[in-house]
Amino acid sequence: MIKVTQVMTRRGYRYFDWNVESGDSKLPRPTTEAMIRNVLRGSKNKHNIIVLFHDFNPNTPRCLPAVIKGLRRQGFIFRALTKHSFTVRFR
């Protein structure tokens, strides 16, 4: 991944990792409630978050309304990622 991110950066792309994981890629597939819990617990005591979700889990879209509501209760606001956004980089 280091080489991939270096090439992406040289080509002008911005690479984003995550600092909160929904757990939606685990097997057996987590319930909607478990995914909501994972995100809300993982976001506690953080000022900025990027949440990892995958599009292959049918529970992912089902949990989004509760995740959004819970994160808003924690004081988070939602914005599109831009070149000026907070980033997370794994090493």
mmCIF file of N, CA, C and O in Angstrom, residues 1-47:
data_model
loop_
_atom_site.group_PDB
_atom_site.id
_atom_site.type_symbol
_atom_site.label_atom_id
_atom_site.label_comp_id
_atom_site.label_asym_id
_atom_site.label_seq_id
_atom_site.Cartn_x
_atom_site.Cartn_y
_atom_site.Cartn_z
ATOM 1 N N MET A 1 0.805 -1.195 0.000
ATOM 2 C CA MET A 1 0.000 0.000 0.000
ATOM 3 C C MET A 1 0.855 1.268 0.000
ATOM 4 O O MET A 1 0.403 2.283 -0.500
ATOM 5 N N ILE A 2 2.029 1.190 0.573
ATOM 6 C CA ILE A 2 2.884 2.379 0.595
ATOM 7 C C ILE A 2 3.187 2.835 -0.827
ATOM 8 O O ILE A 2 3.080 4.016 -1.146
ATOM 9 N N LYS A 3 3.543 1.889 -1.702
ATOM 10 C CA LYS A 3 3.844 2.256 -3.092
ATOM 11 C C LYS A 3 2.607 2.785 -3.802
ATOM 12 O O LYS A 3 2.693 3.744 -4.572
ATOM 13 N N VAL A 4 1.472 2.174 -3.538
ATOM 14 C CA VAL A 4 0.225 2.630 -4.165
ATOM 15 C C VAL A 4 -0.073 4.068 -3.760
ATOM 16 O O VAL A 4 -0.392 4.910 -4.604
ATOM 17 N N THR A 5 0.021 4.368 -2.462
ATOM 18 C CA THR A 5 -0.273 5.723 -2.015
ATOM 19 C C THR A 5 0.750 6.727 -2.537
ATOM 20 O O THR A 5 0.396 7.868 -2.833
ATOM 21 N N GLN A 6 1.992 6.312 -2.683
ATOM 22 C CA GLN A 6 3.003 7.209 -3.249
ATOM 23 C C GLN A 6 2.688 7.545 -4.702
ATOM 24 O O GLN A 6 2.778 8.704 -5.111
ATOM 25 N N VAL A 7 2.309 6.549 -5.475
ATOM 26 C CA VAL A 7 1.959 6.773 -6.880
ATOM 27 C C VAL A 7 0.711 7.647 -6.972
ATOM 28 O O VAL A 7 0.652 8.587 -7.776
ATOM 29 N N MET A 8 -0.285 7.357 -6.155
ATOM 30 C CA MET A 8 -1.513 8.164 -6.166
ATOM 31 C C MET A 8 -1.204 9.623 -5.859
ATOM 32 O O MET A 8 -1.718 10.523 -6.526
ATOM 33 N N THR A 9 -0.370 9.846 -4.848
ATOM 34 C CA THR A 9 -0.014 11.213 -4.461
ATOM 35 C C THR A 9 0.725 11.923 -5.587
ATOM 36 O O THR A 9 0.436 13.081 -5.895
ATOM 37 N N ARG A 10 1.678 11.232 -6.216
ATOM 38 C CA ARG A 10 2.418 11.830 -7.339
ATOM 39 C C ARG A 10 1.482 12.202 -8.484
ATOM 40 O O ARG A 10 1.720 13.173 -9.197
ATOM 41 N N ARG A 11 0.441 11.432 -8.673
ATOM 42 C CA ARG A 11 -0.515 11.693 -9.759
ATOM 43 C C ARG A 11 -1.599 12.695 -9.369
ATOM 44 O O ARG A 11 -2.523 12.945 -10.127
ATOM 45 N N GLY A 12 -1.493 13.249 -8.169
ATOM 46 C CA GLY A 12 -2.415 14.295 -7.756
ATOM 47 C C GLY A 12 -3.650 13.832 -7.012
ATOM 48 O O GLY A 12 -4.540 14.632 -6.731
ATOM 49 N N TYR A 13 -3.725 12.547 -6.695
ATOM 50 C CA TYR A 13 -4.866 12.037 -5.942
ATOM 51 C C TYR A 13 -4.625 12.174 -4.448
ATOM 52 O O TYR A 13 -3.494 12.212 -4.000
ATOM 53 N N ARG A 14 -5.667 12.216 -3.698
ATOM 54 C CA ARG A 14 -5.594 12.259 -2.242
ATOM 55 C C ARG A 14 -6.018 10.900 -1.711
ATOM 56 O O ARG A 14 -7.049 10.366 -2.130
ATOM 57 N N TYR A 15 -5.252 10.324 -0.812
ATOM 58 C CA TYR A 15 -5.528 8.999 -0.270
ATOM 59 C C TYR A 15 -6.063 9.133 1.152
ATOM 60 O O TYR A 15 -5.482 9.838 1.970
ATOM 61 N N PHE A 16 -7.183 8.472 1.441
ATOM 62 C CA PHE A 16 -7.802 8.519 2.758
ATOM 63 C C PHE A 16 -7.888 7.116 3.355
ATOM 64 O O PHE A 16 -8.406 6.207 2.720
ATOM 65 N N ASP A 17 -7.392 6.943 4.566
ATOM 66 C CA ASP A 17 -7.660 5.749 5.350
ATOM 67 C C ASP A 17 -8.809 6.102 6.290
ATOM 68 O O ASP A 17 -9.418 7.156 6.169
ATOM 69 N N TRP A 18 -9.081 5.252 7.246
ATOM 70 C CA TRP A 18 -10.184 5.463 8.174
ATOM 71 C C TRP A 18 -9.677 5.335 9.599
ATOM 72 O O TRP A 18 -8.643 4.756 9.855
ATOM 73 N N ASN A 19 -10.436 5.903 10.527
ATOM 74 C CA ASN A 19 -10.099 5.741 11.936
ATOM 75 C C ASN A 19 -11.275 5.206 12.757
ATOM 76 O O ASN A 19 -11.179 5.083 13.968
ATOM 77 N N VAL A 20 -12.371 4.876 12.075
ATOM 78 C CA VAL A 20 -13.502 4.201 12.707
ATOM 79 C C VAL A 20 -13.970 3.128 11.740
ATOM 80 O O VAL A 20 -14.202 3.404 10.566
ATOM 81 N N GLU A 21 -14.115 1.915 12.253
ATOM 82 C CA GLU A 21 -14.509 0.788 11.402
ATOM 83 C C GLU A 21 -15.879 0.276 11.823
ATOM 84 O O GLU A 21 -16.144 0.061 13.012
ATOM 85 N N SER A 22 -16.734 0.065 10.838
ATOM 86 C CA SER A 22 -18.078 -0.450 11.120
ATOM 87 C C SER A 22 -18.067 -1.944 11.403
ATOM 88 O O SER A 22 -18.981 -2.460 12.038
ATOM 89 N N GLY A 23 -17.067 -2.647 10.911
ATOM 90 C CA GLY A 23 -16.998 -4.089 11.075
ATOM 91 C C GLY A 23 -17.838 -4.842 10.062
ATOM 92 O O GLY A 23 -18.028 -6.046 10.182
ATOM 93 N N ASP A 24 -18.327 -4.141 9.053
ATOM 94 C CA ASP A 24 -19.259 -4.764 8.109
ATOM 95 C C ASP A 24 -18.632 -5.808 7.194
ATOM 96 O O ASP A 24 -19.342 -6.551 6.522
ATOM 97 N N SER A 25 -17.322 -5.912 7.178
ATOM 98 C CA SER A 25 -16.684 -6.905 6.302
ATOM 99 C C SER A 25 -16.393 -8.228 7.019
ATOM 100 O O SER A 25 -15.939 -9.183 6.396
ATOM 101 N N LYS A 26 -16.644 -8.263 8.312
ATOM 102 C CA LYS A 26 -16.339 -9.476 9.083
ATOM 103 C C LYS A 26 -17.328 -10.589 8.780
ATOM 104 O O LYS A 26 -18.470 -10.334 8.386
ATOM 105 N N LEU A 27 -16.873 -11.815 8.979
ATOM 106 C CA LEU A 27 -17.740 -12.982 8.836
ATOM 107 C C LEU A 27 -17.849 -13.677 10.180
ATOM 108 O O LEU A 27 -16.836 -13.814 10.870
ATOM 109 N N PRO A 28 -18.995 -14.115 10.603
ATOM 110 C CA PRO A 28 -20.269 -13.907 9.919
ATOM 111 C C PRO A 28 -20.633 -12.424 9.903
ATOM 112 O O PRO A 28 -20.177 -11.652 10.747
ATOM 113 N N ARG A 29 -21.449 -12.055 8.933
ATOM 114 C CA ARG A 29 -21.817 -10.644 8.779
ATOM 115 C C ARG A 29 -22.457 -10.124 10.061
ATOM 116 O O ARG A 29 -23.349 -10.753 10.615
ATOM 117 N N PRO A 30 -21.990 -8.963 10.531
ATOM 118 C CA PRO A 30 -22.566 -8.407 11.752
ATOM 119 C C PRO A 30 -23.989 -7.907 11.517
ATOM 120 O O PRO A 30 -24.357 -7.554 10.398
ATOM 121 N N THR A 31 -24.750 -7.861 12.585
ATOM 122 C CA THR A 31 -26.098 -7.313 12.507
ATOM 123 C C THR A 31 -26.019 -5.802 12.325
ATOM 124 O O THR A 31 -24.978 -5.170 12.580
ATOM 125 N N THR A 32 -27.135 -5.239 11.932
ATOM 126 C CA THR A 32 -27.222 -3.779 11.829
ATOM 127 C C THR A 32 -26.895 -3.142 13.171
ATOM 128 O O THR A 32 -26.146 -2.166 13.242
ATOM 129 N N GLU A 33 -27.433 -3.706 14.238
ATOM 130 C CA GLU A 33 -27.204 -3.154 15.583
ATOM 131 C C GLU A 33 -25.726 -3.199 15.961
ATOM 132 O O GLU A 33 -25.204 -2.262 16.569
ATOM 133 N N ALA A 34 -25.043 -4.281 15.607
ATOM 134 C CA ALA A 34 -23.610 -4.392 15.911
ATOM 135 C C ALA A 34 -22.809 -3.347 15.147
ATOM 136 O O ALA A 34 -21.881 -2.747 15.692
ATOM 137 N N MET A 35 -23.161 -3.115 13.895
ATOM 138 C CA MET A 35 -22.445 -2.118 13.105
ATOM 139 C C MET A 35 -22.660 -0.715 13.672
ATOM 140 O O MET A 35 -21.712 0.079 13.753
ATOM 141 N N ILE A 36 -23.879 -0.416 14.082
ATOM 142 C CA ILE A 36 -24.171 0.883 14.696
ATOM 143 C C ILE A 36 -23.327 1.047 15.962
ATOM 144 O O ILE A 36 -22.677 2.077 16.164
ATOM 145 N N ARG A 37 -23.322 0.027 16.787
ATOM 146 C CA ARG A 37 -22.535 0.047 18.029
ATOM 147 C C ARG A 37 -21.053 0.251 17.734
ATOM 148 O O ARG A 37 -20.381 1.048 18.394
ATOM 149 N N ASN A 38 -20.521 -0.457 16.741
ATOM 150 C CA ASN A 38 -19.102 -0.328 16.382
ATOM 151 C C ASN A 38 -18.750 1.106 16.022
ATOM 152 O O ASN A 38 -17.726 1.639 16.474
ATOM 153 N N VAL A 39 -19.568 1.733 15.203
ATOM 154 C CA VAL A 39 -19.268 3.104 14.765
ATOM 155 C C VAL A 39 -19.392 4.087 15.915
ATOM 156 O O VAL A 39 -18.507 4.920 16.130
ATOM 157 N N LEU A 40 -20.477 3.986 16.679
ATOM 158 C CA LEU A 40 -20.681 4.956 17.756
ATOM 159 C C LEU A 40 -19.658 4.807 18.865
ATOM 160 O O LEU A 40 -19.202 5.799 19.428
ATOM 161 N N ARG A 41 -19.252 3.590 19.168
ATOM 162 C CA ARG A 41 -18.186 3.392 20.161
ATOM 163 C C ARG A 41 -16.835 3.846 19.613
ATOM 164 O O ARG A 41 -16.044 4.457 20.326
ATOM 165 N N GLY A 42 -16.571 3.532 18.364
ATOM 166 C CA GLY A 42 -15.289 3.894 17.755
ATOM 167 C C GLY A 42 -15.087 5.381 17.569
ATOM 168 O O GLY A 42 -13.959 5.857 17.476
ATOM 169 N N SER A 43 -16.176 6.128 17.536
ATOM 170 C CA SER A 43 -16.086 7.569 17.315
ATOM 171 C C SER A 43 -15.964 8.366 18.612
ATOM 172 O O SER A 43 -15.623 9.554 18.575
ATOM 173 N N LYS A 44 -16.224 7.724 19.730
ATOM 174 C CA LYS A 44 -16.165 8.442 21.015
ATOM 175 C C LYS A 44 -14.764 9.008 21.250
ATOM 176 O O LYS A 44 -13.770 8.380 20.933
ATOM 177 N N ASN A 45 -14.725 10.210 21.794
ATOM 178 C CA ASN A 45 -13.480 10.909 22.155
ATOM 179 C C ASN A 45 -12.621 11.252 20.940
ATOM 180 O O ASN A 45 -11.420 11.466 21.089
ATOM 181 N N LYS A 46 -13.207 11.287 19.765
ATOM 182 C CA LYS A 46 -12.480 11.715 18.565
ATOM 183 C C LYS A 46 -13.103 13.012 18.069
ATOM 184 O O LYS A 46 -14.303 13.231 18.201
ATOM 185 N N HIS A 47 -12.273 13.856 17.482
ATOM 186 C CA HIS A 47 -12.760 15.124 16.942
ATOM 187 C C HIS A 47 -13.099 15.012 15.472
ATOM 188 O O HIS A 47 -14.000 15.691 14.987
#
